[in-house]
Coordinates of C-alpha atoms in Angstrom, one line a residue:
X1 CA 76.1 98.7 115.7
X2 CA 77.6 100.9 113.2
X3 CA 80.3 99.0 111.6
X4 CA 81.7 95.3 110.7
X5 CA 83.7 93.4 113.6
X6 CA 87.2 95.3 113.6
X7 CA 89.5 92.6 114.7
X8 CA 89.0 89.7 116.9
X9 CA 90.3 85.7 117.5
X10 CA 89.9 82.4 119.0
X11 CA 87.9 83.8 122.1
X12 CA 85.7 86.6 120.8
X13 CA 85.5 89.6 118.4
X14 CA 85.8 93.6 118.9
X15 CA 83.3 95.8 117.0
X16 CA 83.6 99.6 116.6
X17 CA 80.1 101.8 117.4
X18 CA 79.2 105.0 117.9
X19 CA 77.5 106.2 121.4
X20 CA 74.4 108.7 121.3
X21 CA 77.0 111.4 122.1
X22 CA 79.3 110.6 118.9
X23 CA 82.1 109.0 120.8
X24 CA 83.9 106.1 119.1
X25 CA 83.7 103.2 121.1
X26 CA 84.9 99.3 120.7
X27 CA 82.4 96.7 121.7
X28 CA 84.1 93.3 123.3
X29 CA 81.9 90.2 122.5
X30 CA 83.0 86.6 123.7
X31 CA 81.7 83.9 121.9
X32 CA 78.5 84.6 119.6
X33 CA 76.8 81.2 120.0
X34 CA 74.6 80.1 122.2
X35 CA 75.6 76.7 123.3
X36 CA 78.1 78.8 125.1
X37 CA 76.2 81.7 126.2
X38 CA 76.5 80.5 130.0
X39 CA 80.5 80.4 130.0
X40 CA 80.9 83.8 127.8
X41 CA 78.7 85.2 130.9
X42 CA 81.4 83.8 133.6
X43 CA 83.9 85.3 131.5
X44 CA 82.8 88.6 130.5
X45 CA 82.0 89.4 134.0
X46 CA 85.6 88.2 134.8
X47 CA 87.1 90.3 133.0
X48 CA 84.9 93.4 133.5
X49 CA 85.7 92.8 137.2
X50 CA 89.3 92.6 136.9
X51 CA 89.1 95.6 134.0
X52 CA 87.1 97.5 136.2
X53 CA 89.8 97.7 138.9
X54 CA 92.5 99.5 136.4
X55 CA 93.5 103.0 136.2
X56 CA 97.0 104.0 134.6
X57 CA 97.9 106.0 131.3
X58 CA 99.1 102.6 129.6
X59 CA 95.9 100.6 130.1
X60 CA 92.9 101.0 127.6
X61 CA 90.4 102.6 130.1
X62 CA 86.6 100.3 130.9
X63 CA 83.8 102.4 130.2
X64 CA 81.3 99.6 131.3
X65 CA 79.0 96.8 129.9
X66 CA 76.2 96.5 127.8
X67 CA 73.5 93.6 126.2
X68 CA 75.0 93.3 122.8
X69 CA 71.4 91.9 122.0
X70 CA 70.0 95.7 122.5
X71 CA 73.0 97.3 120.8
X72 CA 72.9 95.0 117.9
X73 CA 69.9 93.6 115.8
X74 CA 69.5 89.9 115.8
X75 CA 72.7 89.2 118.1
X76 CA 72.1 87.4 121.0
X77 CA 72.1 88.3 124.8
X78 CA 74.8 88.5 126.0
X79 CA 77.6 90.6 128.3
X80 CA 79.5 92.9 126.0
X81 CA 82.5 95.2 127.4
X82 CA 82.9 98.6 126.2
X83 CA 86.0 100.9 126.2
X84 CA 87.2 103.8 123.9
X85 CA 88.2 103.1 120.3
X86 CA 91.9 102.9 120.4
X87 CA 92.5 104.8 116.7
X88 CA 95.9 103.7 116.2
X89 CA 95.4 100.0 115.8
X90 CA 97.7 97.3 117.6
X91 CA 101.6 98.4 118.3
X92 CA 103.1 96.1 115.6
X93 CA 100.7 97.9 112.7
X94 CA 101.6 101.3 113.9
X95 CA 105.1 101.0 114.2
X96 CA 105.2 99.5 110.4
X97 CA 102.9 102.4 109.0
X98 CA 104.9 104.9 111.3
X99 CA 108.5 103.9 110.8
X100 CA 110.3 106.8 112.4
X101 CA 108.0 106.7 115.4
X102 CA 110.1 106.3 118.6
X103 CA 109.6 102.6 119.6
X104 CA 111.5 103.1 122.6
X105 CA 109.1 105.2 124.1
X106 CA 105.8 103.2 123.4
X107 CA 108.0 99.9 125.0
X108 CA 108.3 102.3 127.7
X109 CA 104.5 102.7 128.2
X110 CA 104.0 98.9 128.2
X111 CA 106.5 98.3 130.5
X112 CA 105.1 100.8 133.0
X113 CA 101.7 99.4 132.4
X114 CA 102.8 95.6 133.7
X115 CA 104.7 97.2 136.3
X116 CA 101.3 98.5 137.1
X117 CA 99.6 95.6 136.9
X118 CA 102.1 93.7 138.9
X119 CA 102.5 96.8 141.7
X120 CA 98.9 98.6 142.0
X121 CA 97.3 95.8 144.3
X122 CA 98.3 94.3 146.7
X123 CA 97.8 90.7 145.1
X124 CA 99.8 91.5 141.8
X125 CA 97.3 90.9 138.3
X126 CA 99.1 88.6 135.9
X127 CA 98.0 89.5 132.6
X128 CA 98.9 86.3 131.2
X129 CA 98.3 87.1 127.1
X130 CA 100.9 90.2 126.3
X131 CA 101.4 90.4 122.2
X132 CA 101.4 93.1 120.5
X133 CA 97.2 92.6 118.6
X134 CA 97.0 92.7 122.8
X135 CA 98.6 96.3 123.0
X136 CA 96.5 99.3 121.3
X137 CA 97.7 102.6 120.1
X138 CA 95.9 106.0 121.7
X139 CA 96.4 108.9 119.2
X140 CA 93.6 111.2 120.6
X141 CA 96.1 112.9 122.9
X142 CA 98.9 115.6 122.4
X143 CA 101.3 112.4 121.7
X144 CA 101.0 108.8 120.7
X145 CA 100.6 106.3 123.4
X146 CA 100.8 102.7 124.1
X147 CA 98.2 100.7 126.2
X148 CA 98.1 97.5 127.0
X149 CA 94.2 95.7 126.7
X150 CA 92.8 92.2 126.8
X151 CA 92.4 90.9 130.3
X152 CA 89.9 87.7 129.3
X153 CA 93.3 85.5 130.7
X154 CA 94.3 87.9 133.8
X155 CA 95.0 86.2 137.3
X156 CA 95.2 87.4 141.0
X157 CA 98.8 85.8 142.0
X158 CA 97.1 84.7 144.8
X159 CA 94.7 82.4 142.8
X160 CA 97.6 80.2 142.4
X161 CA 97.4 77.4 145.3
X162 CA 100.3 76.9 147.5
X163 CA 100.4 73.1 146.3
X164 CA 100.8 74.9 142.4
X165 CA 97.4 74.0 141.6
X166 CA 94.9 76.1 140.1
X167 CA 91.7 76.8 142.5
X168 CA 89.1 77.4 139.8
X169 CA 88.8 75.0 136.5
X170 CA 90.2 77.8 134.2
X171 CA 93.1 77.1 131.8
X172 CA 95.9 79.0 131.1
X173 CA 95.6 80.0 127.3
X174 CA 97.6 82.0 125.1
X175 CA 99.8 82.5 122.0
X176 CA 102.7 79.7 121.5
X177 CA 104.8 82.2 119.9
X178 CA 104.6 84.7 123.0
X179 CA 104.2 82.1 125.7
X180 CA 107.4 81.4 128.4
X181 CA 108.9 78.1 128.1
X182 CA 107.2 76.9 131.2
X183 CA 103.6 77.8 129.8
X184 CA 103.9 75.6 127.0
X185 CA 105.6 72.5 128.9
X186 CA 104.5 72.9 132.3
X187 CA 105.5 69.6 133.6
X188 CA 109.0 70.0 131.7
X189 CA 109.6 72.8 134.5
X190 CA 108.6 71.3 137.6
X191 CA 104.5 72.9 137.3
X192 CA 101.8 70.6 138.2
X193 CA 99.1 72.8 136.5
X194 CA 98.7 75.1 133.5
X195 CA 97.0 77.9 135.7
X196 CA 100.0 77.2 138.4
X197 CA 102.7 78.1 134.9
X198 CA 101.2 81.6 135.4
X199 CA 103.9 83.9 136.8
X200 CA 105.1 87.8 137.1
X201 CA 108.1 85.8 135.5
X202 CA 105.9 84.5 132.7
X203 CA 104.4 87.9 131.8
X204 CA 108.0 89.5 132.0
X205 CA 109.5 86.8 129.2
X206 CA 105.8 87.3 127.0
X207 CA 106.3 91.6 127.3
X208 CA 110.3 90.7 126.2
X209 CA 109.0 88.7 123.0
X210 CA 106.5 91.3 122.2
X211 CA 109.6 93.9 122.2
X212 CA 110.8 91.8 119.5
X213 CA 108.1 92.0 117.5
X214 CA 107.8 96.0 117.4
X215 CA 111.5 96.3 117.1
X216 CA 111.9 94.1 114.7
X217 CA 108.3 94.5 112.5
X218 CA 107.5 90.6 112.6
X219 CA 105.9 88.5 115.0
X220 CA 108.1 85.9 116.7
X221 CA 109.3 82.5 114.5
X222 CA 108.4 85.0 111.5
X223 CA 107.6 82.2 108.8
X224 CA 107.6 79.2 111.0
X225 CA 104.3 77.1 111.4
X226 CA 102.6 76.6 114.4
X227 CA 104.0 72.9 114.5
X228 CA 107.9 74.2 114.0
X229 CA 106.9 76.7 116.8
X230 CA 106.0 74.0 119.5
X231 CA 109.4 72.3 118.4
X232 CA 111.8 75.2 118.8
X233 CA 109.7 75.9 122.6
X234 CA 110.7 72.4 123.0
X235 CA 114.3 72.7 122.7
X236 CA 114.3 76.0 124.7
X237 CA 115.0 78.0 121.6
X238 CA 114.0 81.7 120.8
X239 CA 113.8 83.8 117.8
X240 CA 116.9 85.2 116.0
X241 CA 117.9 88.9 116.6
X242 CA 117.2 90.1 113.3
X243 CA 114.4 88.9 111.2
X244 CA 115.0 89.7 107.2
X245 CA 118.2 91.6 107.7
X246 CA 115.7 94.8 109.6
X247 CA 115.6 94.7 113.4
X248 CA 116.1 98.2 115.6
X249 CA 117.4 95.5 118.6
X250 CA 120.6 96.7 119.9
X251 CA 123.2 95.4 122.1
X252 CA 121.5 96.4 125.1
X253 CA 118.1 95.6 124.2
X254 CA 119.0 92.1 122.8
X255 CA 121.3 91.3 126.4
X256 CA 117.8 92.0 128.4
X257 CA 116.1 90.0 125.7
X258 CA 118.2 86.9 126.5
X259 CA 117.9 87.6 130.2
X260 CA 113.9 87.4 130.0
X261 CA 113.7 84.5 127.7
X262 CA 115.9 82.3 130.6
X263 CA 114.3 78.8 130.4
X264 CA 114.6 79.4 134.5
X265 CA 112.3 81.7 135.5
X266 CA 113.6 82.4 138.8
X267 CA 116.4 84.1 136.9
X268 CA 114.1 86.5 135.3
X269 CA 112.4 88.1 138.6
X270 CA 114.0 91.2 138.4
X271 CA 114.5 92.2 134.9
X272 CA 111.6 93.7 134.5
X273 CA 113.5 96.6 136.5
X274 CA 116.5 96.9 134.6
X275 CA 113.8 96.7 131.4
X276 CA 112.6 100.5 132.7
X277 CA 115.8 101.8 133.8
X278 CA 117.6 100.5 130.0
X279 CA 114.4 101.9 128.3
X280 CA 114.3 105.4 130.5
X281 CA 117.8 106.1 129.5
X282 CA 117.1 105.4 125.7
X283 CA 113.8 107.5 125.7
X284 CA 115.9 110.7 127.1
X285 CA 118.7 110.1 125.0
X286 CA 116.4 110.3 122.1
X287 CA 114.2 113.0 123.2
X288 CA 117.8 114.9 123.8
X289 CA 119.0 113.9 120.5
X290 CA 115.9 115.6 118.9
X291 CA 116.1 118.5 121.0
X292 CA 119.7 119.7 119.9
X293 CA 119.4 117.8 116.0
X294 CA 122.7 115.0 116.9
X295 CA 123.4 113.3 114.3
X296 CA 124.1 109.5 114.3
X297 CA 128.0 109.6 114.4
X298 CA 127.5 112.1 117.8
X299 CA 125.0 109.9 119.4
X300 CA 127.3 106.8 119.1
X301 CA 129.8 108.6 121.1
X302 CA 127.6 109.9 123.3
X303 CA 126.7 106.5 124.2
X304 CA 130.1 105.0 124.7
X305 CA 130.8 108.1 126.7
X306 CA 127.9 107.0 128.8
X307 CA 129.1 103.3 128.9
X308 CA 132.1 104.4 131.4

């Protein structure tokens, strides 16, 4: 291993290595102890399955697995996943060291990517964990590009039972600050089960609050604890629009925020549509603003003109 663990949380750790052909690659690990060794196996091959499967220009490609215990002196055995090093960081860091990046357009890679994930099989893949430390920057192309990674808490919709229960023993995790209403309270909403809070809904209102943090440079309940958090979810409360007087939310964007964050998510099942066609409109409008220099006072009226 050539380098010091890069980033990592609760359920593992992410090194950077270089292979015997000089390619820059980031080493998953779950868990580096061995009175779990047995349930970081289950998982690790979970998730290389699931990984495995995906192919689409907004999700981190899966090179393949290794034994971390041959790729790293003294480490245990274990199941490590590999994948190409991702040299931008996570979205949130890039769009604070790149300001005038277009954030419009790497929004409109994650949205394609979950459309993706919820489209490309015919049992959609709820990815169930979307933040932005879970959304990596690709800079090794002709233009910057936004991938979505982390699939350790990804679910076929059809693991969900019919009675709402969950048919393996795994429990839905996540971030509170991310998570839908109905993932943190289940049985405030009706769901018997945390697996059964998993939802296309649920990932549509956790990709919304991950918007607001690259739009707006903070993470959700910016300078709340964990414990004022739970008691905002509680009350069915969301974050304000601007966070320190900064935020690049506008009307639009803040309208589909509201619609996503619904405290009912039957109300949210199509807005991950109108997410792509707002976001489509924005990303040509700004790729023609560039293209023929309009200056702000032109592109406000071009976008009341295109209001009628």
């Amino acid at each position: 291993m050539s380098s010091p663990d890069i980033s990592g949380g609760g359920f593992g750790r992410v090194y950077q290595t270089t292979t015997r052909s000089g390619a820059l690659v980031a080493v998953k690990v779950l868990f580096e102890n061995r009175w779990v060794a047995q349930r970081a196996l289950e998982l690790s091959v979970r998730e290389a399955w699931t990984w495995s499967t995906l192919s689409h220009p907004n999700i981190v490609p899966f090179l393949g697995v290794a034994n971390y215990g041959l790729i790293c002196t003294g480490a245990l055995p274990q199941l490590c996943l590999i994948s190409p090093w991702m040299d931008g960081g996570n979205i949130r860091e890039y769009v604070c060291e790149h300001p005038s990046v277009d954030r419009f357009r790497l929004l409109l890679d994650m949205a394609k990517g979950l459309q993706y994930l919820h489209t490309r099989f015919a049992s959609p893949i709820i990815h169930g964990d979307i933040k932005g430390s879970n959304v990596l920057i690709d800079t090794r192309g002709r233009s910057v590009v936004a991938r979505i990674t982390d699939f350790g808490l990804a679910h076929l919709k059809e693991g969900l039972g019919e009675d709402g229960q969950a048919t393996t023993s795994t429990t839905s995790l996540g971030n509170l600050r991310w998570m839908a209403f109905e993932r943190v309270l289940p049985a405030n909403y009706g769901i018997h089960s945390n697996r059964a809070s998993l939802s296309l809904e649920s990932d549509y209102f956790e990709l919304m609050r991950t918007f607001y943090e690259v739009l707006t440079g903070k993470i959700p309940f910016h300078g709340m604890s964990e414990m004022a958090v739970f008691g905002a979810l509680q009350l069915g409360q969301n974050p304000p629009r601007q966070v320190d007087g900064n935020t690049h939310i506008d009307d639009g964007m803040w309208d589909l925020m509201q619609k996503a964050w619904c405290s009912d998510r039957d109300k949210r099942v199509h807005i991950l549509r109108e997410v792509l066609e707002y976001l489509e409109g924005v990303v040509y409008f700004n790729a023609l603003s560039g293209t023929l220099d309009l200056n702000e006072h032109t592109s406000k009226r071009l976008r009341d003109v295109g209001g009628l």
